[in-house]
PDB file of C-alpha atoms in Angstrom:
ATOM      1  CA  MET A   1      -4.328  15.256  -8.573  1.00 41.00           C
ATOM      2  CA  GLU A   2      -7.359  13.061  -9.117  1.00 46.00           C
ATOM      3  CA  THR A   3      -7.187  10.240 -11.633  1.00 49.00           C
ATOM      4  CA  ALA A   4      -9.919   8.721 -13.749  1.00 48.00           C
ATOM      5  CA  ILE A   5     -10.214   5.780 -11.378  1.00 48.00           C
ATOM      6  CA  ASP A   6     -10.694   8.144  -8.420  1.00 52.00           C
ATOM      7  CA  ASN A   7     -13.786   9.562 -10.117  1.00 51.00           C
ATOM      8  CA  ALA A   8     -15.095   6.214 -11.343  1.00 61.00           C
ATOM      9  CA  SER A   9     -18.123   4.443  -9.990  1.00 74.00           C
ATOM     10  CA  LEU A  10     -17.766   1.235  -8.024  1.00 69.00           C
ATOM     11  CA  TRP A  11     -18.943  -0.614 -11.118  1.00 69.00           C
ATOM     12  CA  ASP A  12     -16.191   0.959 -13.223  1.00 73.00           C
ATOM     13  CA  PHE A  13     -13.622   0.240 -10.532  1.00 69.00           C
ATOM     14  CA  LEU A  14     -14.546  -3.448 -10.436  1.00 71.00           C
ATOM     15  CA  LYS A  15     -14.373  -3.626 -14.225  1.00 73.00           C
ATOM     16  CA  HIS A  16     -11.004  -1.862 -14.104  1.00 70.00           C
ATOM     17  CA  ILE A  17      -9.651  -4.583 -11.797  1.00 72.00           C
ATOM     18  CA  CYS A  18     -11.042  -7.406 -13.938  1.00 71.00           C
ATOM     19  CA  ASP A  19      -9.675  -5.904 -17.154  1.00 71.00           C
ATOM     20  CA  GLY A  20      -6.327  -5.144 -15.537  1.00 66.00           C
ATOM     21  CA  LEU A  21      -5.507  -8.720 -14.578  1.00 65.00           C
ATOM     22  CA  GLN A  22      -2.629  -9.815 -16.778  1.00 61.00           C
ATOM     23  CA  SER A  23      -3.702 -13.428 -16.650  1.00 63.00           C
ATOM     24  CA  LYS A  24      -7.394 -12.558 -17.298  1.00 69.00           C
ATOM     25  CA  ARG A  25      -8.232 -15.301 -14.798  1.00 82.00           C
ATOM     26  CA  LEU A  26      -9.928 -14.879 -11.434  1.00 86.00           C
ATOM     27  CA  ALA A  27      -8.745 -18.326 -10.291  1.00 88.00           C
ATOM     28  CA  ASP A  28      -6.872 -21.319 -11.679  1.00 89.00           C
ATOM     29  CA  VAL A  29      -8.353 -23.897  -9.299  1.00 91.00           C
ATOM     30  CA  PHE A  30     -11.793 -23.742  -7.654  1.00 93.00           C
ATOM     31  CA  ARG A  31     -13.300 -27.064  -6.655  1.00 93.00           C
ATOM     32  CA  PHE A  32     -14.122 -29.659  -4.052  1.00 95.00           C
ATOM     33  CA  ILE A  33     -11.756 -32.627  -4.194  1.00 94.00           C
ATOM     34  CA  SER A  34     -11.418 -35.844  -2.165  1.00 94.00           C
ATOM     35  CA  PHE A  35      -8.271 -37.833  -1.429  1.00 93.00           C
ATOM     36  CA  TYR A  36      -7.923 -41.475  -0.437  1.00 91.00           C
ATOM     37  CA  PRO A  37      -6.469 -42.345   3.009  1.00 89.00           C
ATOM     38  CA  ASN A  38      -2.763 -41.479   3.108  1.00 88.00           C
ATOM     39  CA  GLU A  39      -2.782 -40.334  -0.528  1.00 90.00           C
ATOM     40  CA  THR A  40       0.030 -37.892  -1.308  1.00 90.00           C
ATOM     41  CA  TYR A  41       0.491 -35.142  -3.863  1.00 88.00           C
ATOM     42  CA  GLY A  42       3.809 -33.440  -4.571  1.00 83.00           C
ATOM     43  CA  PRO A  43       6.214 -32.174  -3.506  1.00 89.00           C
ATOM     44  CA  HIS A  44       5.538 -29.210  -5.750  1.00 90.00           C
ATOM     45  CA  SER A  45       5.380 -25.424  -5.763  1.00 91.00           C
ATOM     46  CA  HIS A  46       3.583 -22.839  -7.863  1.00 90.00           C
ATOM     47  CA  LEU A  47       3.182 -19.111  -8.259  1.00 89.00           C
ATOM     48  CA  ARG A  48      -0.460 -19.328  -7.205  1.00 90.00           C
ATOM     49  CA  ILE A  49      -1.648 -18.588  -3.667  1.00 92.00           C
ATOM     50  CA  GLU A  50      -3.417 -21.719  -2.446  1.00 95.00           C
ATOM     51  CA  ILE A  51      -6.294 -21.740   0.044  1.00 96.00           C
ATOM     52  CA  ASN A  52      -7.761 -25.056   1.222  1.00 96.00           C
ATOM     53  CA  TYR A  53     -10.640 -25.596   3.629  1.00 96.00           C
ATOM     54  CA  VAL A  54     -10.745 -29.068   5.187  1.00 96.00           C
ATOM     55  CA  LYS A  55     -14.369 -30.067   4.730  1.00 94.00           C
ATOM     56  CA  LYS A  56     -13.905 -33.639   5.960  1.00 94.00           C
ATOM     57  CA  GLY A  57     -11.122 -35.740   7.464  1.00 94.00           C
ATOM     58  CA  SER A  58      -7.591 -34.482   8.040  1.00 92.00           C
ATOM     59  CA  CYS A  59      -4.334 -33.944   6.193  1.00 92.00           C
ATOM     60  CA  PHE A  60      -0.711 -32.902   6.560  1.00 90.00           C
ATOM     61  CA  ILE A  61       1.313 -30.263   4.761  1.00 90.00           C
ATOM     62  CA  HIS A  62       5.011 -31.136   4.760  1.00 89.00           C
ATOM     63  CA  LEU A  63       7.449 -28.271   4.241  1.00 85.00           C
ATOM     64  CA  ASP A  64      11.218 -28.504   4.097  1.00 79.00           C
ATOM     65  CA  LYS A  65      11.747 -28.647   7.869  1.00 69.00           C
ATOM     66  CA  GLU A  66       8.332 -29.194   9.432  1.00 73.00           C
ATOM     67  CA  SER A  67       4.938 -30.784   9.062  1.00 79.00           C
ATOM     68  CA  VAL A  68       1.629 -29.170   9.997  1.00 83.00           C
ATOM     69  CA  THR A  69      -1.634 -31.034  10.641  1.00 84.00           C
ATOM     70  CA  PHE A  70      -4.982 -29.701   9.427  1.00 89.00           C
ATOM     71  CA  ARG A  71      -8.290 -31.104  10.660  1.00 88.00           C
ATOM     72  CA  GLU A  72     -11.924 -30.725   9.687  1.00 91.00           C
ATOM     73  CA  GLY A  73     -13.011 -27.089   9.774  1.00 90.00           C
ATOM     74  CA  GLU A  74      -9.503 -25.647   9.501  1.00 90.00           C
ATOM     75  CA  ILE A  75      -8.083 -23.529   6.682  1.00 94.00           C
ATOM     76  CA  MET A  76      -4.590 -23.502   5.196  1.00 94.00           C
ATOM     77  CA  ILE A  77      -3.099 -20.708   3.126  1.00 94.00           C
ATOM     78  CA  ILE A  78       0.067 -21.590   1.217  1.00 93.00           C
ATOM     79  CA  SER A  79       2.057 -18.708  -0.196  1.00 89.00           C
ATOM     80  CA  SER A  80       3.523 -18.458  -3.690  1.00 88.00           C
ATOM     81  CA  ASN A  81       6.559 -20.559  -4.609  1.00 90.00           C
ATOM     82  CA  VAL A  82       6.540 -22.588  -1.382  1.00 91.00           C
ATOM     83  CA  GLU A  83       7.487 -26.202  -2.004  1.00 92.00           C
ATOM     84  CA  HIS A  84       5.106 -28.474  -0.115  1.00 92.00           C
ATOM     85  CA  LEU A  85       3.918 -32.063  -0.003  1.00 91.00           C
ATOM     86  CA  PHE A  86       0.265 -32.842   0.675  1.00 92.00           C
ATOM     87  CA  GLU A  87      -0.651 -36.043   2.540  1.00 91.00           C
ATOM     88  CA  ALA A  88      -4.213 -37.115   3.340  1.00 91.00           C
ATOM     89  CA  GLY A  89      -4.951 -38.450   6.826  1.00 88.00           C
ATOM     90  CA  SER A  90      -5.706 -42.049   7.759  1.00 87.00           C
ATOM     91  CA  GLU A  91      -9.418 -41.599   6.958  1.00 90.00           C
ATOM     92  CA  GLY A  92      -8.942 -39.590   3.782  1.00 92.00           C
ATOM     93  CA  CYS A  93      -9.638 -35.922   3.233  1.00 95.00           C
ATOM     94  CA  THR A  94     -12.054 -33.682   1.331  1.00 96.00           C
ATOM     95  CA  LEU A  95     -10.944 -30.136   0.534  1.00 96.00           C
ATOM     96  CA  MET A  96     -12.532 -27.004  -0.858  1.00 96.00           C
ATOM     97  CA  GLN A  97      -9.705 -25.559  -2.956  1.00 96.00           C
ATOM     98  CA  LEU A  98      -9.097 -22.088  -4.325  1.00 95.00           C
ATOM     99  CA  GLU A  99      -5.874 -21.169  -6.134  1.00 94.00           C
ATOM    100  CA  PHE A 100      -5.244 -17.795  -7.753  1.00 90.00           C
ATOM    101  CA  LEU A 101      -2.352 -15.614  -8.844  1.00 88.00           C
ATOM    102  CA  PRO A 102      -1.036 -13.016  -6.346  1.00 85.00           C
ATOM    103  CA  GLU A 103      -1.817 -10.189  -8.760  1.00 82.00           C
ATOM    104  CA  ILE A 104      -5.462 -10.394  -7.715  1.00 82.00           C
ATOM    105  CA  PHE A 105      -4.626  -9.357  -4.163  1.00 81.00           C
ATOM    106  CA  THR A 106      -2.028  -6.790  -5.228  1.00 76.00           C
ATOM    107  CA  ARG A 107      -4.738  -4.958  -7.178  1.00 73.00           C
ATOM    108  CA  PHE A 108      -6.112  -3.907  -3.774  1.00 73.00           C
ATOM    109  CA  ASN A 109      -2.837  -2.402  -2.500  1.00 63.00           C
ATOM    110  CA  ARG A 110      -4.255   1.110  -2.266  1.00 53.00           C
ATOM    111  CA  PRO A 111      -4.209   3.252   0.914  1.00 47.00           C
ATOM    112  CA  ASP A 112      -7.182   3.106   3.250  1.00 46.00           C
ATOM    113  CA  ASN A 113      -8.746   6.117   4.960  1.00 47.00           C
ATOM    114  CA  ASP A 114      -5.898   6.214   7.491  1.00 48.00           C
ATOM    115  CA  GLY A 115      -3.247   6.143   4.777  1.00 48.00           C
ATOM    116  CA  ASN A 116      -2.276   2.549   5.481  1.00 51.00           C
ATOM    117  CA  PRO A 117      -2.077   0.197   2.491  1.00 47.00           C
ATOM    118  CA  LEU A 118      -4.265  -2.898   2.528  1.00 49.00           C
ATOM    119  CA  SER A 119      -1.238  -4.892   1.475  1.00 49.00           C
ATOM    120  CA  SER A 120      -0.796  -8.593   0.804  1.00 50.00           C
ATOM    121  CA  VAL A 121       2.995  -8.311   0.752  1.00 46.00           C
ATOM    122  CA  PHE A 122       3.491  -9.054   4.453  1.00 48.00           C
ATOM    123  CA  LEU A 123       0.752 -11.652   4.530  1.00 58.00           C
ATOM    124  CA  PHE A 124       2.514 -13.891   2.066  1.00 61.00           C
ATOM    125  CA  SER A 125       6.137 -13.352   3.002  1.00 60.00           C
ATOM    126  CA  GLU A 126       8.623 -16.124   3.746  1.00 61.00           C
ATOM    127  CA  GLU A 127       7.795 -15.857   7.453  1.00 61.00           C
ATOM    128  CA  ASN A 128       4.153 -16.564   6.695  1.00 74.00           C
ATOM    129  CA  ARG A 129       4.646 -19.156   3.964  1.00 84.00           C
ATOM    130  CA  LEU A 130       2.009 -21.380   5.592  1.00 87.00           C
ATOM    131  CA  ILE A 131      -0.902 -19.904   7.552  1.00 87.00           C
ATOM    132  CA  LYS A 132      -3.227 -22.066   9.639  1.00 87.00           C
ATOM    133  CA  ILE A 133      -6.661 -20.688  10.497  1.00 87.00           C
ATOM    134  CA  THR A 134      -9.136 -22.216  12.940  1.00 82.00           C
ATOM    135  CA  ASN A 135     -12.601 -21.130  14.114  1.00 77.00           C
ATOM    136  CA  ASN A 136     -13.139 -18.641  11.288  1.00 85.00           C
ATOM    137  CA  VAL A 137     -16.432 -19.289   9.542  1.00 88.00           C
ATOM    138  CA  ARG A 138     -16.377 -15.933   7.728  1.00 91.00           C
ATOM    139  CA  ILE A 139     -13.177 -16.716   5.820  1.00 94.00           C
ATOM    140  CA  MET A 140     -14.507 -20.154   4.900  1.00 94.00           C
ATOM    141  CA  ARG A 141     -17.800 -18.725   3.659  1.00 94.00           C
ATOM    142  CA  THR A 142     -16.066 -16.060   1.591  1.00 95.00           C
ATOM    143  CA  VAL A 143     -13.894 -18.687  -0.093  1.00 96.00           C
ATOM    144  CA  GLN A 144     -17.014 -20.767  -0.737  1.00 95.00           C
ATOM    145  CA  ARG A 145     -18.808 -17.787  -2.295  1.00 95.00           C
ATOM    146  CA  ILE A 146     -15.869 -17.282  -4.672  1.00 95.00           C
ATOM    147  CA  VAL A 147     -15.885 -20.959  -5.638  1.00 95.00           C
ATOM    148  CA  ASN A 148     -19.670 -20.948  -6.119  1.00 95.00           C
ATOM    149  CA  GLU A 149     -19.617 -17.850  -8.328  1.00 94.00           C
ATOM    150  CA  LEU A 150     -16.763 -19.162 -10.453  1.00 93.00           C
ATOM    151  CA  GLU A 151     -18.599 -22.443 -10.961  1.00 94.00           C
ATOM    152  CA  ALA A 152     -22.014 -20.911 -11.743  1.00 94.00           C
ATOM    153  CA  LYS A 153     -20.738 -18.030 -13.907  1.00 93.00           C
ATOM    154  CA  SER A 154     -23.985 -16.104 -13.507  1.00 93.00           C
ATOM    155  CA  PRO A 155     -24.242 -12.630 -15.119  1.00 90.00           C
ATOM    156  CA  TYR A 156     -21.602 -10.209 -13.808  1.00 87.00           C
ATOM    157  CA  TYR A 157     -20.050 -12.917 -11.630  1.00 90.00           C
ATOM    158  CA  GLN A 158     -16.587 -11.422 -12.243  1.00 88.00           C
ATOM    159  CA  HIS A 159     -17.515  -8.208 -10.444  1.00 87.00           C
ATOM    160  CA  LEU A 160     -18.920 -10.098  -7.474  1.00 90.00           C
ATOM    161  CA  VAL A 161     -15.835 -12.330  -7.268  1.00 91.00           C
ATOM    162  CA  VAL A 162     -13.581  -9.265  -7.183  1.00 89.00           C
ATOM    163  CA  MET A 163     -15.570  -7.898  -4.225  1.00 89.00           C
ATOM    164  CA  TYR A 164     -15.314 -11.265  -2.466  1.00 93.00           C
ATOM    165  CA  TYR A 165     -11.534 -11.246  -2.982  1.00 92.00           C
ATOM    166  CA  ALA A 166     -11.381  -7.807  -1.341  1.00 89.00           C
ATOM    167  CA  GLU A 167     -13.445  -9.156   1.566  1.00 92.00           C
ATOM    168  CA  LEU A 168     -11.159 -12.197   1.801  1.00 93.00           C
ATOM    169  CA  LEU A 169      -8.035 -10.036   1.982  1.00 89.00           C
ATOM    170  CA  ILE A 170      -9.588  -7.900   4.731  1.00 88.00           C
ATOM    171  CA  LEU A 171     -10.616 -10.974   6.752  1.00 90.00           C
ATOM    172  CA  ILE A 172      -7.163 -12.537   6.442  1.00 89.00           C
ATOM    173  CA  ASN A 173      -5.578  -9.248   7.538  1.00 83.00           C
ATOM    174  CA  ARG A 174      -7.882  -9.189  10.564  1.00 81.00           C
ATOM    175  CA  HIS A 175      -6.950 -12.752  11.417  1.00 81.00           C
ATOM    176  CA  MET A 176      -3.252 -11.898  11.236  1.00 77.00           C
ATOM    177  CA  ASP A 177      -3.793  -8.941  13.555  1.00 68.00           C
ATOM    178  CA  GLU A 178      -5.999 -10.772  16.055  1.00 66.00           C
ATOM    179  CA  ALA A 179      -5.037 -14.420  16.243  1.00 62.00           C
ATOM    180  CA  PHE A 180      -2.157 -15.404  13.991  1.00 59.00           C
ATOM    181  CA  LEU A 181       0.939 -17.070  15.355  1.00 60.00           C
ATOM    182  CA  PRO A 182       3.864 -17.833  12.998  1.00 57.00           C
ATOM    183  CA  ILE A 183       4.544 -21.541  12.775  1.00 55.00           C
ATOM    184  CA  CYS A 184       8.187 -20.934  13.722  1.00 52.00           C
ATOM    185  CA  ALA A 185       7.388 -19.321  17.108  1.00 59.00           C
ATOM    186  CA  ASN A 186       8.529 -20.495  20.557  1.00 78.00           C
ATOM    187  CA  GLU A 187       7.431 -24.097  21.163  1.00 82.00           C
ATOM    188  CA  SER A 188       5.871 -23.394  24.572  1.00 88.00           C
ATOM    189  CA  LEU A 189       3.976 -20.462  23.124  1.00 86.00           C
ATOM    190  CA  LYS A 190       2.761 -22.564  20.196  1.00 80.00           C
ATOM    191  CA  LYS A 191       1.592 -25.235  22.614  1.00 85.00           C
ATOM    192  CA  SER A 192      -0.235 -22.721  24.784  1.00 88.00           C
ATOM    193  CA  ILE A 193      -1.902 -21.077  21.763  1.00 83.00           C
ATOM    194  CA  ALA A 194      -3.035 -24.462  20.452  1.00 80.00           C
ATOM    195  CA  TYR A 195      -4.470 -25.341  23.879  1.00 88.00           C
ATOM    196  CA  LEU A 196      -6.319 -22.032  24.116  1.00 88.00           C
ATOM    197  CA  ARG A 197      -7.748 -22.312  20.609  1.00 81.00           C
ATOM    198  CA  HIS A 198      -9.021 -25.836  21.231  1.00 84.00           C
ATOM    199  CA  HIS A 199     -10.396 -25.225  24.739  1.00 88.00           C
ATOM    200  CA  PHE A 200     -11.449 -21.559  24.851  1.00 89.00           C
ATOM    201  CA  GLN A 201     -15.118 -22.564  24.928  1.00 89.00           C
ATOM    202  CA  SER A 202     -14.517 -24.557  28.128  1.00 90.00           C
ATOM    203  CA  ASN A 203     -14.075 -23.334  31.695  1.00 89.00           C
ATOM    204  CA  ILE A 204     -10.268 -23.056  31.621  1.00 92.00           C
ATOM    205  CA  SER A 205      -7.895 -20.787  33.486  1.00 92.00           C
ATOM    206  CA  ILE A 206      -4.449 -19.448  32.701  1.00 93.00           C
ATOM    207  CA  ALA A 207      -3.126 -21.814  35.375  1.00 94.00           C
ATOM    208  CA  ASP A 208      -4.556 -24.703  33.340  1.00 94.00           C
ATOM    209  CA  VAL A 209      -2.693 -23.466  30.259  1.00 94.00           C
ATOM    210  CA  ALA A 210       0.597 -23.155  32.137  1.00 94.00           C
ATOM    211  CA  ARG A 211       0.240 -26.667  33.578  1.00 94.00           C
ATOM    212  CA  HIS A 212      -0.514 -28.086  30.138  1.00 93.00           C
ATOM    213  CA  CYS A 213       2.675 -26.517  28.790  1.00 92.00           C
ATOM    214  CA  ASP A 214       4.700 -27.490  31.886  1.00 94.00           C
ATOM    215  CA  ILE A 215       5.786 -23.906  32.494  1.00 94.00           C
ATOM    216  CA  SER A 216       5.046 -21.314  35.170  1.00 95.00           C
ATOM    217  CA  GLU A 217       2.264 -18.756  34.834  1.00 94.00           C
ATOM    218  CA  ARG A 218       4.888 -16.029  35.071  1.00 95.00           C
ATOM    219  CA  TYR A 219       6.855 -17.442  32.136  1.00 94.00           C
ATOM    220  CA  LEU A 220       3.630 -17.856  30.158  1.00 93.00           C
ATOM    221  CA  ARG A 221       2.831 -14.164  30.661  1.00 93.00           C
ATOM    222  CA  ILE A 222       6.367 -13.246  29.575  1.00 92.00           C
ATOM    223  CA  LEU A 223       6.014 -15.289  26.358  1.00 88.00           C
ATOM    224  CA  PHE A 224       2.735 -13.617  25.450  1.00 86.00           C
ATOM    225  CA  ALA A 225       4.108 -10.157  26.214  1.00 85.00           C
ATOM    226  CA  GLN A 226       7.252 -10.712  24.133  1.00 81.00           C
ATOM    227  CA  HIS A 227       5.658 -12.355  21.099  1.00 73.00           C
ATOM    228  CA  LEU A 228       2.051 -11.124  21.009  1.00 69.00           C
ATOM    229  CA  LYS A 229       2.109  -7.918  23.085  1.00 74.00           C
ATOM    230  CA  ILE A 230      -0.913  -9.157  25.020  1.00 81.00           C
ATOM    231  CA  THR A 231      -1.654 -11.079  28.223  1.00 90.00           C
ATOM    232  CA  PRO A 232      -2.773 -14.730  28.091  1.00 92.00           C
ATOM    233  CA  LEU A 233      -6.126 -13.762  29.625  1.00 92.00           C
ATOM    234  CA  ASP A 234      -6.701 -11.025  27.058  1.00 88.00           C
ATOM    235  CA  TYR A 235      -5.874 -13.492  24.288  1.00 85.00           C
ATOM    236  CA  LEU A 236      -8.312 -16.036  25.738  1.00 90.00           C
ATOM    237  CA  ASN A 237     -11.060 -13.404  25.966  1.00 89.00           C
ATOM    238  CA  GLN A 238     -10.275 -12.292  22.420  1.00 82.00           C
ATOM    239  CA  LEU A 239     -10.856 -15.822  21.123  1.00 84.00           C
ATOM    240  CA  ARG A 240     -14.118 -16.023  23.050  1.00 88.00           C
ATOM    241  CA  ILE A 241     -15.358 -12.630  21.841  1.00 86.00           C
ATOM    242  CA  ASN A 242     -14.501 -13.449  18.210  1.00 80.00           C
ATOM    243  CA  LYS A 243     -16.539 -16.641  18.502  1.00 84.00           C
ATOM    244  CA  SER A 244     -19.406 -14.817  20.194  1.00 87.00           C
ATOM    245  CA  ILE A 245     -19.593 -12.261  17.369  1.00 83.00           C
ATOM    246  CA  GLU A 246     -19.880 -15.097  14.882  1.00 78.00           C
ATOM    247  CA  LEU A 247     -22.709 -16.679  16.894  1.00 85.00           C
ATOM    248  CA  LEU A 248     -24.510 -13.351  17.415  1.00 85.00           C
ATOM    249  CA  ARG A 249     -24.523 -12.688  13.679  1.00 79.00           C
ATOM    250  CA  ASN A 250     -25.233 -16.162  12.379  1.00 79.00           C
ATOM    251  CA  THR A 251     -27.453 -17.925  14.933  1.00 83.00           C
ATOM    252  CA  GLU A 252     -30.652 -17.352  16.869  1.00 86.00           C
ATOM    253  CA  LEU A 253     -29.040 -18.201  20.217  1.00 89.00           C
ATOM    254  CA  SER A 254     -29.748 -15.896  23.127  1.00 91.00           C
ATOM    255  CA  ILE A 255     -27.012 -13.748  24.649  1.00 92.00           C
ATOM    256  CA  LYS A 256     -27.067 -15.970  27.727  1.00 93.00           C
ATOM    257  CA  GLU A 257     -26.654 -19.125  25.635  1.00 93.00           C
ATOM    258  CA  ILE A 258     -23.819 -17.557  23.650  1.00 92.00           C
ATOM    259  CA  SER A 259     -22.004 -16.409  26.774  1.00 92.00           C
ATOM    260  CA  PHE A 260     -21.888 -19.946  28.181  1.00 93.00           C
ATOM    261  CA  GLN A 261     -21.112 -21.538  24.812  1.00 91.00           C
ATOM    262  CA  CYS A 262     -18.096 -19.251  24.462  1.00 92.00           C
ATOM    263  CA  GLY A 263     -16.660 -20.127  27.868  1.00 92.00           C
ATOM    264  CA  PHE A 264     -17.834 -17.188  29.982  1.00 92.00           C
ATOM    265  CA  GLN A 265     -19.137 -17.987  33.447  1.00 90.00           C
ATOM    266  CA  SER A 266     -21.910 -15.379  33.438  1.00 92.00           C
ATOM    267  CA  PRO A 267     -23.759 -13.225  30.882  1.00 91.00           C
ATOM    268  CA  GLN A 268     -22.823 -10.146  32.913  1.00 93.00           C
ATOM    269  CA  TYR A 269     -19.075 -10.826  32.681  1.00 93.00           C
ATOM    270  CA  PHE A 270     -19.478 -11.673  28.983  1.00 92.00           C
ATOM    271  CA  SER A 271     -21.209  -8.343  28.321  1.00 92.00           C
ATOM    272  CA  ARG A 272     -18.527  -6.419  30.202  1.00 92.00           C
ATOM    273  CA  ILE A 273     -15.646  -8.016  28.274  1.00 91.00           C
ATOM    274  CA  PHE A 274     -17.553  -7.696  25.000  1.00 89.00           C
ATOM    275  CA  LYS A 275     -18.013  -3.961  25.588  1.00 88.00           C
ATOM    276  CA  GLN A 276     -14.316  -3.557  26.450  1.00 86.00           C
ATOM    277  CA  GLN A 277     -13.145  -5.274  23.269  1.00 80.00           C
ATOM    278  CA  THR A 278     -15.683  -4.069  20.712  1.00 80.00           C
ATOM    279  CA  GLY A 279     -17.046  -0.813  22.108  1.00 82.00           C
ATOM    280  CA  LYS A 280     -20.565  -2.217  21.808  1.00 84.00           C
ATOM    281  CA  THR A 281     -22.837  -4.406  23.870  1.00 89.00           C
ATOM    282  CA  PRO A 282     -23.782  -7.855  22.557  1.00 89.00           C
ATOM    283  CA  ARG A 283     -27.337  -6.610  21.995  1.00 88.00           C
ATOM    284  CA  GLU A 284     -26.092  -3.679  19.899  1.00 83.00           C
ATOM    285  CA  MET A 285     -24.109  -6.101  17.736  1.00 76.00           C
ATOM    286  CA  THR A 286     -27.303  -7.884  16.693  1.00 71.00           C
ATOM    287  CA  ARG A 287     -29.093  -4.746  15.460  1.00 67.00           C
TER     288      ARG A 287
END
């Protein structure tokens, strides 16, 4: 049986979401803020989901049993009701902050075309109480668009912000599917993932990764198979392809330049792997 919302226009649907928010607020915090070297804030917790992009410097988030470092260009997502202590790095820290109530994301928990809900429940569970994101310009830009719209309050900004929140939820879901590693995972696996993420644009091999982690290549493959259901090489190529898509869409670099910048040894190999992972050629992606 169809409902009124099923027959509504996109405009009506966006208005329905805005009007349906119990808090009537699209965000509680949206700003750029700077901290002095080693300045601390907390410990504290709140119902709001907190997203911070490190624009400059570095910082630490201290949880009950661990501390996680965030550097320039990285994004942190802190789930609701997670007690945490913020500490700026030795050179200070500038953040772009966005904090909003979970109800905004739960408004999008409707089935997609395949019948699967675009749910935020798993994303912000206890297991994923702190999410660290690197090399993801699209998520950063979406957060920035939300902050900009909330600050400017141009006509119909609420409708645009709702669409940006939907985009943000989709991008975070993609990140969780493609690149996320829980902070509580196997230490050797965490070390190998960190190495790959920081060096995937260089000419590295899986043997290099294993040596860095002081484990055998065989054990490295076992770790990836058990925890990520993927081979180390496939994961490395996935990082490189994700970066190449970003460069293809947002720069004027040639395919050859992008292939080398993303760590591939030849444009031909880059194109072959790109086709395998995306179903398109790099040239088709730019059309």
